[in-house]
PDB file of C-alpha atoms in Angstrom:
ATOM      1  CA  MET C1118    -232.272  89.821 -27.103  1.00 45.00           C
ATOM      2  CA  SER C1119    -228.943  89.730 -28.657  1.00 45.00           C
ATOM      3  CA  SER C1120    -227.729  92.322 -26.169  1.00 48.00           C
ATOM      4  CA  LYS C1121    -228.780  90.112 -23.308  1.00 50.00           C
ATOM      5  CA  ASN C1122    -226.958  87.155 -24.770  1.00 52.00           C
ATOM      6  CA  GLN C1123    -223.900  89.260 -25.280  1.00 50.00           C
ATOM      7  CA  SER C1124    -223.972  90.335 -21.667  1.00 53.00           C
ATOM      8  CA  GLU C1125    -224.355  86.786 -20.511  1.00 57.00           C
ATOM      9  CA  SER C1126    -221.403  85.733 -22.698  1.00 57.00           C
ATOM     10  CA  THR C1127    -219.287  88.471 -21.296  1.00 58.00           C
ATOM     11  CA  ALA C1128    -220.203  87.527 -17.741  1.00 57.00           C
ATOM     12  CA  THR C1129    -219.467  83.915 -18.433  1.00 62.00           C
ATOM     13  CA  ALA C1130    -216.086  84.775 -19.902  1.00 58.00           C
ATOM     14  CA  GLN C1131    -215.222  86.973 -16.953  1.00 58.00           C
ATOM     15  CA  GLU C1132    -216.310  84.254 -14.537  1.00 63.00           C
ATOM     16  CA  GLU C1133    -214.168  81.723 -16.336  1.00 64.00           C
ATOM     17  CA  MET C1134    -211.184  84.090 -16.213  1.00 62.00           C
ATOM     18  CA  GLY C1135    -211.738  84.595 -12.516  1.00 59.00           C
ATOM     19  CA  ASN C1136    -212.000  80.899 -11.875  1.00 59.00           C
ATOM     20  CA  SER C1137    -208.908  80.244 -13.955  1.00 60.00           C
ATOM     21  CA  LEU C1138    -206.954  82.893 -12.111  1.00 57.00           C
ATOM     22  CA  SER C1139    -208.143  81.547  -8.774  1.00 54.00           C
ATOM     23  CA  GLU C1140    -207.101  78.037  -9.765  1.00 60.00           C
ATOM     24  CA  ASN C1141    -203.687  79.286 -10.813  1.00 55.00           C
ATOM     25  CA  LEU C1142    -203.225  81.043  -7.517  1.00 52.00           C
ATOM     26  CA  VAL C1143    -204.356  77.991  -5.589  1.00 49.00           C
ATOM     27  CA  ASP C1144    -201.946  75.829  -7.567  1.00 54.00           C
ATOM     28  CA  ALA C1145    -199.090  78.240  -6.848  1.00 49.00           C
ATOM     29  CA  VAL C1146    -199.852  78.186  -3.154  1.00 45.00           C
ATOM     30  CA  SER C1147    -200.162  74.397  -3.046  1.00 50.00           C
ATOM     31  CA  ASP C1148    -196.496  74.085  -4.147  1.00 50.00           C
ATOM     32  CA  GLU C1149    -195.510  74.789  -0.476  1.00 45.00           C
ATOM     33  CA  PRO C1150    -197.541  72.279   1.543  1.00 44.00           C
ATOM     34  CA  GLU C1151    -196.188  73.169   4.975  1.00 43.00           C
ATOM     35  CA  SER C1152    -197.635  76.671   5.122  1.00 43.00           C
ATOM     36  CA  SER C1153    -200.274  77.442   2.539  1.00 41.00           C
ATOM     37  CA  SER C1154    -201.354  80.477   4.449  1.00 42.00           C
ATOM     38  CA  ALA C1155    -197.686  81.613   4.763  1.00 39.00           C
ATOM     39  CA  SER C1156    -196.928  81.078   1.055  1.00 40.00           C
ATOM     40  CA  GLY C1157    -199.847  83.057  -0.239  1.00 42.00           C
ATOM     41  CA  GLU C1158    -203.598  83.049  -0.429  1.00 41.00           C
ATOM     42  CA  ALA C1159    -205.885  83.902  -3.224  1.00 38.00           C
ATOM     43  CA  GLU C1160    -209.143  85.333  -2.145  1.00 40.00           C
ATOM     44  CA  THR C1161    -211.954  85.878  -4.451  1.00 40.00           C
ATOM     45  CA  GLU C1162    -215.043  87.790  -3.851  1.00 41.00           C
ATOM     46  CA  SER C1163    -218.421  86.820  -5.138  1.00 42.00           C
ATOM     47  CA  PHE C1164    -219.713  88.417  -8.211  1.00 42.00           C
ATOM     48  CA  GLU C1165    -222.018  91.272  -7.634  1.00 44.00           C
ATOM     49  CA  THR C1166    -224.933  91.910  -9.834  1.00 44.00           C
ATOM     50  CA  SER C1167    -226.088  95.371 -10.348  1.00 43.00           C
ATOM     51  CA  THR C1168    -229.657  96.377  -9.977  1.00 43.00           C
ATOM     52  CA  ASP C1169    -230.037  96.902 -13.595  1.00 46.00           C
ATOM     53  CA  GLY C1170    -229.411  93.202 -14.186  1.00 47.00           C
ATOM     54  CA  GLU C1171    -225.918  93.563 -15.551  1.00 47.00           C
ATOM     55  CA  THR C1172    -223.176  91.407 -14.278  1.00 47.00           C
ATOM     56  CA  THR C1173    -220.023  93.265 -13.220  1.00 49.00           C
ATOM     57  CA  VAL C1174    -216.522  91.874 -13.282  1.00 46.00           C
ATOM     58  CA  PRO C1175    -215.635  90.752  -9.784  1.00 49.00           C
ATOM     59  CA  GLU C1176    -212.730  92.550  -8.073  1.00 49.00           C
ATOM     60  CA  ILE C1177    -210.022  90.081  -7.294  1.00 47.00           C
ATOM     61  CA  LYS C1178    -207.726  90.797  -4.312  1.00 49.00           C
ATOM     62  CA  VAL C1179    -204.672  88.682  -3.904  1.00 48.00           C
ATOM     63  CA  THR C1180    -202.663  88.717  -0.690  1.00 50.00           C
ATOM     64  CA  ASP C1181    -199.202  87.255  -1.290  1.00 48.00           C
ATOM     65  CA  LYS C1182    -197.953  86.086   2.090  1.00 48.00           C
ATOM     66  CA  ARG C1183    -194.729  84.809   0.616  1.00 51.00           C
ATOM     67  CA  ARG C1184    -193.525  88.393   0.672  1.00 51.00           C
ATOM     68  CA  PHE C1185    -194.145  88.540   4.389  1.00 47.00           C
ATOM     69  CA  VAL C1186    -192.394  85.219   4.870  1.00 49.00           C
ATOM     70  CA  SER C1187    -189.464  86.515   2.853  1.00 52.00           C
ATOM     71  CA  GLU C1188    -189.443  89.675   4.907  1.00 53.00           C
ATOM     72  CA  GLU C1189    -189.616  87.612   8.081  1.00 54.00           C
ATOM     73  CA  ASN C1190    -186.771  85.474   6.783  1.00 55.00           C
ATOM     74  CA  ASP C1191    -184.791  88.586   5.952  1.00 56.00           C
ATOM     75  CA  ALA C1192    -185.526  89.975   9.390  1.00 55.00           C
ATOM     76  CA  SER C1193    -184.555  86.654  10.925  1.00 56.00           C
ATOM     77  CA  GLU C1194    -181.384  86.627   8.867  1.00 56.00           C
ATOM     78  CA  GLU C1195    -180.677  90.182   9.909  1.00 56.00           C
ATOM     79  CA  SER C1196    -181.355  89.178  13.518  1.00 56.00           C
ATOM     80  CA  VAL C1197    -179.121  86.150  13.140  1.00 49.00           C
ATOM     81  CA  SER C1198    -176.519  88.309  11.441  1.00 52.00           C
ATOM     82  CA  GLU C1199    -176.738  90.868  14.207  1.00 54.00           C
ATOM     83  CA  SER C1200    -176.642  88.042  16.770  1.00 55.00           C
ATOM     84  CA  GLY C1201    -173.660  86.550  14.950  1.00 52.00           C
ATOM     85  CA  ASP C1202    -171.970  89.937  14.925  1.00 56.00           C
ATOM     86  CA  ASP C1203    -172.682  90.263  18.623  1.00 58.00           C
ATOM     87  CA  ASP C1204    -171.360  86.742  19.195  1.00 58.00           C
ATOM     88  CA  GLU C1205    -168.285  87.518  17.140  1.00 59.00           C
ATOM     89  CA  ALA C1206    -167.793  90.730  19.086  1.00 57.00           C
ATOM     90  CA  GLU C1207    -168.259  88.905  22.367  1.00 59.00           C
ATOM     91  CA  SER C1208    -165.972  86.103  21.153  1.00 58.00           C
ATOM     92  CA  SER C1209    -163.360  88.638  20.051  1.00 59.00           C
ATOM     93  CA  GLU C1210    -163.656  90.448  23.348  1.00 59.00           C
ATOM     94  CA  ALA C1211    -163.443  87.151  25.243  1.00 59.00           C
ATOM     95  CA  PHE C1212    -160.466  86.177  23.099  1.00 57.00           C
ATOM     96  CA  GLU C1213    -158.795  89.476  23.900  1.00 60.00           C
ATOM     97  CA  ILE C1214    -159.564  88.919  27.591  1.00 61.00           C
ATOM     98  CA  ASP C1215    -158.161  85.399  27.346  1.00 69.00           C
ATOM     99  CA  LEU C1216    -155.022  86.744  25.685  1.00 70.00           C
ATOM    100  CA  ASP C1217    -154.602  89.335  28.422  1.00 71.00           C
ATOM    101  CA  GLN C1218    -155.196  86.708  31.080  1.00 72.00           C
ATOM    102  CA  MET C1219    -152.751  84.352  29.377  1.00 75.00           C
ATOM    103  CA  LYS C1220    -150.227  87.183  29.223  1.00 75.00           C
ATOM    104  CA  LEU C1221    -150.709  87.887  32.912  1.00 76.00           C
ATOM    105  CA  ASP C1222    -150.463  84.169  33.710  1.00 78.00           C
ATOM    106  CA  SER C1223    -147.325  83.906  31.572  1.00 82.00           C
ATOM    107  CA  GLU C1224    -145.756  86.853  33.379  1.00 83.00           C
ATOM    108  CA  ALA C1225    -146.692  85.316  36.721  1.00 85.00           C
ATOM    109  CA  VAL C1226    -145.171  81.997  35.642  1.00 85.00           C
ATOM    110  CA  ASP C1227    -142.020  83.800  34.484  1.00 87.00           C
ATOM    111  CA  ARG C1228    -141.747  85.600  37.816  1.00 87.00           C
ATOM    112  CA  GLU C1229    -142.278  82.364  39.688  1.00 89.00           C
ATOM    113  CA  MET C1230    -139.696  80.605  37.520  1.00 90.00           C
ATOM    114  CA  GLN C1231    -137.246  83.440  38.143  1.00 91.00           C
ATOM    115  CA  GLU C1232    -137.874  83.187  41.880  1.00 91.00           C
ATOM    116  CA  LEU C1233    -137.381  79.436  41.703  1.00 92.00           C
ATOM    117  CA  ARG C1234    -134.120  79.897  39.775  1.00 92.00           C
ATOM    118  CA  THR C1235    -132.946  82.413  42.356  1.00 92.00           C
ATOM    119  CA  LYS C1236    -133.866  80.075  45.198  1.00 92.00           C
ATOM    120  CA  LEU C1237    -132.160  77.207  43.368  1.00 92.00           C
ATOM    121  CA  LYS C1238    -128.972  79.238  42.994  1.00 92.00           C
ATOM    122  CA  GLU C1239    -129.121  80.209  46.664  1.00 92.00           C
ATOM    123  CA  SER C1240    -129.696  76.577  47.624  1.00 93.00           C
ATOM    124  CA  GLU C1241    -126.777  75.473  45.453  1.00 92.00           C
ATOM    125  CA  ALA C1242    -124.585  78.165  47.005  1.00 92.00           C
ATOM    126  CA  ARG C1243    -125.582  77.046  50.510  1.00 92.00           C
ATOM    127  CA  ARG C1244    -124.983  73.442  49.482  1.00 92.00           C
ATOM    128  CA  ASP C1245    -121.514  74.292  48.180  1.00 92.00           C
ATOM    129  CA  GLU C1246    -120.759  76.169  51.399  1.00 92.00           C
ATOM    130  CA  ALA C1247    -122.016  73.228  53.447  1.00 93.00           C
ATOM    131  CA  VAL C1248    -119.921  70.782  51.398  1.00 93.00           C
ATOM    132  CA  LYS C1249    -116.854  72.979  51.780  1.00 92.00           C
ATOM    133  CA  ALA C1250    -117.494  73.369  55.497  1.00 92.00           C
ATOM    134  CA  SER C1251    -117.960  69.615  55.911  1.00 92.00           C
ATOM    135  CA  GLU C1252    -114.726  68.985  53.992  1.00 91.00           C
ATOM    136  CA  ASP C1253    -112.928  71.483  56.224  1.00 91.00           C
ATOM    137  CA  TYR C1254    -114.394  69.836  59.320  1.00 90.00           C
ATOM    138  CA  ALA C1255    -113.397  66.410  58.011  1.00 92.00           C
ATOM    139  CA  ASP C1256    -109.864  67.621  57.261  1.00 92.00           C
ATOM    140  CA  ARG C1257    -109.540  69.227  60.691  1.00 91.00           C
ATOM    141  CA  PHE C1258    -110.948  66.080  62.269  1.00 91.00           C
ATOM    142  CA  ARG C1259    -108.383  63.924  60.447  1.00 93.00           C
ATOM    143  CA  ARG C1260    -105.562  66.215  61.526  1.00 93.00           C
ATOM    144  CA  ALA C1261    -106.865  66.293  65.085  1.00 93.00           C
ATOM    145  CA  GLN C1262    -107.234  62.519  65.062  1.00 91.00           C
ATOM    146  CA  MET C1263    -103.671  62.095  63.800  1.00 93.00           C
ATOM    147  CA  GLN C1264    -102.391  64.578  66.355  1.00 93.00           C
ATOM    148  CA  LEU C1265    -104.314  62.816  69.090  1.00 92.00           C
ATOM    149  CA  ARG C1266    -102.882  59.474  67.992  1.00 92.00           C
ATOM    150  CA  LEU C1267     -99.359  60.867  68.110  1.00 93.00           C
ATOM    151  CA  GLU C1268     -99.950  62.477  71.483  1.00 93.00           C
ATOM    152  CA  THR C1269    -101.467  59.244  72.762  1.00 92.00           C
ATOM    153  CA  GLU C1270     -98.460  57.249  71.599  1.00 93.00           C
ATOM    154  CA  GLU C1271     -96.098  59.796  73.131  1.00 93.00           C
ATOM    155  CA  LEU C1272     -98.068  59.763  76.365  1.00 93.00           C
ATOM    156  CA  ARG C1273     -98.054  55.982  76.416  1.00 93.00           C
ATOM    157  CA  ALA C1274     -94.303  55.915  75.823  1.00 94.00           C
ATOM    158  CA  ARG C1275     -93.756  58.599  78.467  1.00 93.00           C
ATOM    159  CA  LEU C1276     -95.893  56.714  80.961  1.00 93.00           C
ATOM    160  CA  GLN C1277     -94.023  53.536  80.139  1.00 93.00           C
ATOM    161  CA  ARG C1278     -90.701  55.259  80.696  1.00 91.00           C
ATOM    162  CA  THR C1279     -91.965  56.802  83.900  1.00 92.00           C
ATOM    163  CA  PHE C1280     -93.206  53.446  85.107  1.00 90.00           C
ATOM    164  CA  GLU C1281     -89.948  51.761  84.251  1.00 87.00           C
ATOM    165  CA  GLN C1282     -88.003  54.519  85.953  1.00 84.00           C
ATOM    166  CA  LYS C1283     -90.122  54.266  89.065  1.00 86.00           C
ATOM    167  CA  LEU C1284     -89.816  50.500  88.996  1.00 83.00           C
ATOM    168  CA  GLU C1285     -86.074  50.814  88.579  1.00 81.00           C
ATOM    169  CA  LEU C1286     -85.890  53.225  91.470  1.00 82.00           C
ATOM    170  CA  ALA C1287     -87.965  50.933  93.652  1.00 84.00           C
ATOM    171  CA  ARG C1288     -85.827  47.946  92.813  1.00 80.00           C
ATOM    172  CA  GLY C1289     -82.688  50.009  93.406  1.00 81.00           C
ATOM    173  CA  ASP C1290     -83.992  51.061  96.793  1.00 83.00           C
ATOM    174  CA  VAL C1291     -84.625  47.437  97.705  1.00 82.00           C
ATOM    175  CA  VAL C1292     -81.159  46.412  96.586  1.00 81.00           C
ATOM    176  CA  ALA C1293     -79.576  49.363  98.382  1.00 81.00           C
ATOM    177  CA  SER C1294     -81.258  48.333 101.603  1.00 81.00           C
ATOM    178  CA  LEU C1295     -79.592  44.931 101.308  1.00 82.00           C
ATOM    179  CA  LEU C1296     -76.082  46.193 100.754  1.00 82.00           C
ATOM    180  CA  ASP C1297     -75.386  46.525 104.456  1.00 81.00           C
ATOM    181  CA  THR C1298     -76.199  42.857 104.905  1.00 82.00           C
ATOM    182  CA  LEU C1299     -73.816  41.963 102.104  1.00 82.00           C
ATOM    183  CA  ASP C1300     -71.135  44.153 103.659  1.00 83.00           C
ATOM    184  CA  ASN C1301     -71.455  42.388 106.993  1.00 81.00           C
ATOM    185  CA  LEU C1302     -71.101  38.996 105.360  1.00 82.00           C
ATOM    186  CA  GLN C1303     -68.032  40.116 103.478  1.00 81.00           C
ATOM    187  CA  ARG C1304     -66.491  41.547 106.658  1.00 80.00           C
ATOM    188  CA  ALA C1305     -67.092  38.279 108.430  1.00 79.00           C
ATOM    189  CA  ILE C1306     -65.299  36.446 105.666  1.00 79.00           C
ATOM    190  CA  ALA C1307     -62.394  38.893 105.747  1.00 80.00           C
ATOM    191  CA  ALA C1308     -62.110  38.579 109.521  1.00 77.00           C
ATOM    192  CA  ALA C1309     -62.115  34.821 109.302  1.00 75.00           C
ATOM    193  CA  ASP C1310     -59.358  34.906 106.714  1.00 73.00           C
ATOM    194  CA  THR C1311     -57.125  36.978 108.982  1.00 73.00           C
ATOM    195  CA  ALA C1312     -57.910  35.259 112.290  1.00 64.00           C
ATOM    196  CA  THR C1313     -54.932  33.686 114.153  1.00 59.00           C
ATOM    197  CA  ASP C1314     -56.746  32.041 117.030  1.00 58.00           C
ATOM    198  CA  GLN C1315     -58.389  29.007 115.571  1.00 56.00           C
ATOM    199  CA  THR C1316     -59.202  26.703 118.474  1.00 55.00           C
ATOM    200  CA  ASP C1317     -61.231  24.319 116.384  1.00 57.00           C
ATOM    201  CA  GLY C1318     -59.810  24.803 112.932  1.00 68.00           C
ATOM    202  CA  ALA C1319     -62.188  22.498 111.105  1.00 71.00           C
ATOM    203  CA  ALA C1320     -65.322  24.038 112.581  1.00 70.00           C
ATOM    204  CA  PHE C1321     -64.049  27.544 111.969  1.00 74.00           C
ATOM    205  CA  LEU C1322     -63.218  26.831 108.368  1.00 76.00           C
ATOM    206  CA  ALA C1323     -66.623  25.283 107.853  1.00 77.00           C
ATOM    207  CA  LEU C1324     -68.301  28.372 109.290  1.00 77.00           C
ATOM    208  CA  ARG C1325     -66.164  30.654 107.168  1.00 78.00           C
ATOM    209  CA  ASP C1326     -66.903  28.731 104.012  1.00 81.00           C
ATOM    210  CA  GLY C1327     -70.610  28.722 104.812  1.00 81.00           C
ATOM    211  CA  VAL C1328     -70.661  32.474 105.298  1.00 83.00           C
ATOM    212  CA  ARG C1329     -68.677  32.978 102.085  1.00 84.00           C
ATOM    213  CA  ALA C1330     -71.135  30.796 100.135  1.00 85.00           C
ATOM    214  CA  THR C1331     -74.062  32.735 101.593  1.00 84.00           C
ATOM    215  CA  ALA C1332     -72.476  36.049 100.663  1.00 84.00           C
ATOM    216  CA  GLU C1333     -71.697  34.908  97.132  1.00 85.00           C
ATOM    217  CA  MET C1334     -75.239  33.564  96.624  1.00 85.00           C
ATOM    218  CA  PHE C1335     -76.736  36.740  98.018  1.00 84.00           C
ATOM    219  CA  GLU C1336     -74.585  38.902  95.753  1.00 84.00           C
ATOM    220  CA  ALA C1337     -75.474  36.749  92.729  1.00 85.00           C
ATOM    221  CA  GLN C1338     -79.206  37.247  93.374  1.00 83.00           C
ATOM    222  CA  LEU C1339     -78.683  40.975  93.682  1.00 84.00           C
ATOM    223  CA  LYS C1340     -76.780  41.011  90.392  1.00 84.00           C
ATOM    224  CA  LYS C1341     -79.714  39.240  88.747  1.00 84.00           C
ATOM    225  CA  MET C1342     -81.895  42.082  89.937  1.00 82.00           C
ATOM    226  CA  GLY C1343     -79.558  44.552  88.192  1.00 83.00           C
ATOM    227  CA  LEU C1344     -76.901  45.229  90.804  1.00 85.00           C
ATOM    228  CA  GLN C1345     -73.467  46.081  89.396  1.00 88.00           C
ATOM    229  CA  ALA C1346     -70.264  46.480  91.394  1.00 89.00           C
ATOM    230  CA  VAL C1347     -68.131  49.543  90.730  1.00 90.00           C
ATOM    231  CA  VAL C1348     -64.639  48.559  89.649  1.00 87.00           C
ATOM    232  CA  SER C1349     -62.159  50.529  91.741  1.00 90.00           C
ATOM    233  CA  GLU C1350     -58.675  49.019  92.488  1.00 89.00           C
ATOM    234  CA  GLY C1351     -56.103  49.878  89.855  1.00 87.00           C
ATOM    235  CA  GLU C1352     -58.475  52.298  88.065  1.00 90.00           C
ATOM    236  CA  THR C1353     -58.006  56.015  87.726  1.00 90.00           C
ATOM    237  CA  PHE C1354     -59.821  57.917  90.390  1.00 92.00           C
ATOM    238  CA  ASN C1355     -63.303  58.989  89.150  1.00 91.00           C
ATOM    239  CA  PRO C1356     -65.080  61.365  91.492  1.00 90.00           C
ATOM    240  CA  GLU C1357     -68.470  60.364  89.997  1.00 91.00           C
ATOM    241  CA  VAL C1358     -68.208  56.799  91.304  1.00 92.00           C
ATOM    242  CA  HIS C1359     -65.319  56.992  93.822  1.00 93.00           C
ATOM    243  CA  ASP C1360     -65.180  58.556  97.226  1.00 92.00           C
ATOM    244  CA  ALA C1361     -61.543  59.180  98.284  1.00 91.00           C
ATOM    245  CA  VAL C1362     -61.293  58.688 102.028  1.00 92.00           C
ATOM    246  CA  GLU C1363     -57.466  58.213 102.250  1.00 90.00           C
ATOM    247  CA  LEU C1364     -54.419  59.478 100.389  1.00 91.00           C
ATOM    248  CA  ALA C1365     -51.013  57.819 100.091  1.00 90.00           C
ATOM    249  CA  ILE C1366     -47.660  58.969  98.717  1.00 89.00           C
ATOM    250  CA  VAL C1367     -46.848  56.907  95.628  1.00 90.00           C
ATOM    251  CA  PRO C1368     -44.454  56.970  92.684  1.00 89.00           C
ATOM    252  CA  PRO C1369     -45.447  59.131  89.741  1.00 87.00           C
ATOM    253  CA  ASP C1370     -46.720  56.164  87.725  1.00 88.00           C
ATOM    254  CA  GLN C1371     -49.384  55.485  90.405  1.00 88.00           C
ATOM    255  CA  ASP C1372     -50.445  59.078  90.819  1.00 90.00           C
ATOM    256  CA  ASN C1373     -54.271  59.464  91.029  1.00 89.00           C
ATOM    257  CA  LYS C1374     -54.773  55.720  91.019  1.00 91.00           C
ATOM    258  CA  VAL C1375     -57.046  53.828  93.390  1.00 92.00           C
ATOM    259  CA  LEU C1376     -54.766  51.886  95.665  1.00 91.00           C
ATOM    260  CA  THR C1377     -57.278  50.130  97.882  1.00 91.00           C
ATOM    261  CA  GLU C1378     -61.037  49.670  97.920  1.00 91.00           C
ATOM    262  CA  LEU C1379     -62.215  50.218 101.473  1.00 90.00           C
ATOM    263  CA  GLN C1380     -65.935  49.734 100.694  1.00 89.00           C
ATOM    264  CA  ARG C1381     -67.265  48.456  97.443  1.00 89.00           C
ATOM    265  CA  GLY C1382     -69.545  50.722  95.416  1.00 91.00           C
ATOM    266  CA  TYR C1383     -72.583  49.595  93.476  1.00 90.00           C
ATOM    267  CA  LYS C1384     -74.746  50.784  90.570  1.00 89.00           C
ATOM    268  CA  PHE C1385     -78.234  49.724  89.670  1.00 84.00           C
ATOM    269  CA  GLY C1386     -78.569  50.174  85.947  1.00 80.00           C
ATOM    270  CA  ASP C1387     -77.422  53.712  85.251  1.00 82.00           C
ATOM    271  CA  ARG C1388     -78.144  54.791  88.790  1.00 84.00           C
ATOM    272  CA  LEU C1389     -75.339  54.974  91.314  1.00 89.00           C
ATOM    273  CA  LEU C1390     -76.557  53.396  94.523  1.00 87.00           C
ATOM    274  CA  ARG C1391     -73.416  54.355  96.460  1.00 90.00           C
ATOM    275  CA  PRO C1392     -69.889  55.360  95.503  1.00 92.00           C
ATOM    276  CA  ALA C1393     -66.918  53.167  96.302  1.00 92.00           C
ATOM    277  CA  ARG C1394     -64.853  54.310  99.283  1.00 92.00           C
ATOM    278  CA  VAL C1395     -61.220  54.112  98.206  1.00 93.00           C
ATOM    279  CA  LYS C1396     -57.617  54.987  99.044  1.00 92.00           C
ATOM    280  CA  VAL C1397     -55.963  57.099  96.343  1.00 93.00           C
ATOM    281  CA  GLY C1398     -52.252  57.515  95.576  1.00 91.00           C
ATOM    282  CA  ARG C1399     -50.692  60.954  95.263  1.00 90.00           C
ATOM    283  CA  ALA C1400     -47.220  61.547  93.828  1.00 85.00           C
ATOM    284  CA  GLU C1401     -44.870  64.039  95.492  1.00 76.00           C
TER     285      GLU C1401
END
């Protein structure tokens, strides 16, 4: 009887220990509310009673899932670490690629800048050449313009002189054509002065005076046009304006002098219209 009680006491004690251990495990698992199954589970098996009536101590199996969670976390961390390493490797590789690309871009920019500098220098050189050429053209144009102005003034002056000369010649020709008329008037006056037969003296004198007045007026108009008489009597013979038609023996003091003017000579400006026909003295 006492043995039976002792067995029952032992079974009760073992049951209480099992319950206490189960409670402790449950309490430990309940500290992580989100995943009780992930944190750990305590499984208990029912007590088995042997056939001989003795109660055996139940076998308690505890499965701690926190270890698996930790392992999963470690694996995840390793995966993340490996992923991070891969990302770092990819980032490093991408960075190296970016550096190479930047280097290539920088070299391309440098080449382009060098080409632009070269083109700029060429453009500046062409600009300087164009400026110099334009200055040369402008200088040549100014010289040509000045030369043209001088030539124009000279041409204008030459044309003016030519016109005046032609006008002078034309006027001289007109005056020369009138000299015969003047000569006839002067001859009429000279004949009237030497006439001896004067039947009607008053009428003759009136006619003579009228002819003389006409001749003087006509000669005055010709002088206004530029006619000049060549002075001959008493002057030294000048072959340029005198035409010697007679010679006379004279004393030495009258040698080569114009004794008589047979026909008056005239000049028109510097032009000799006709020489004076004269009688010249010649000493023996």
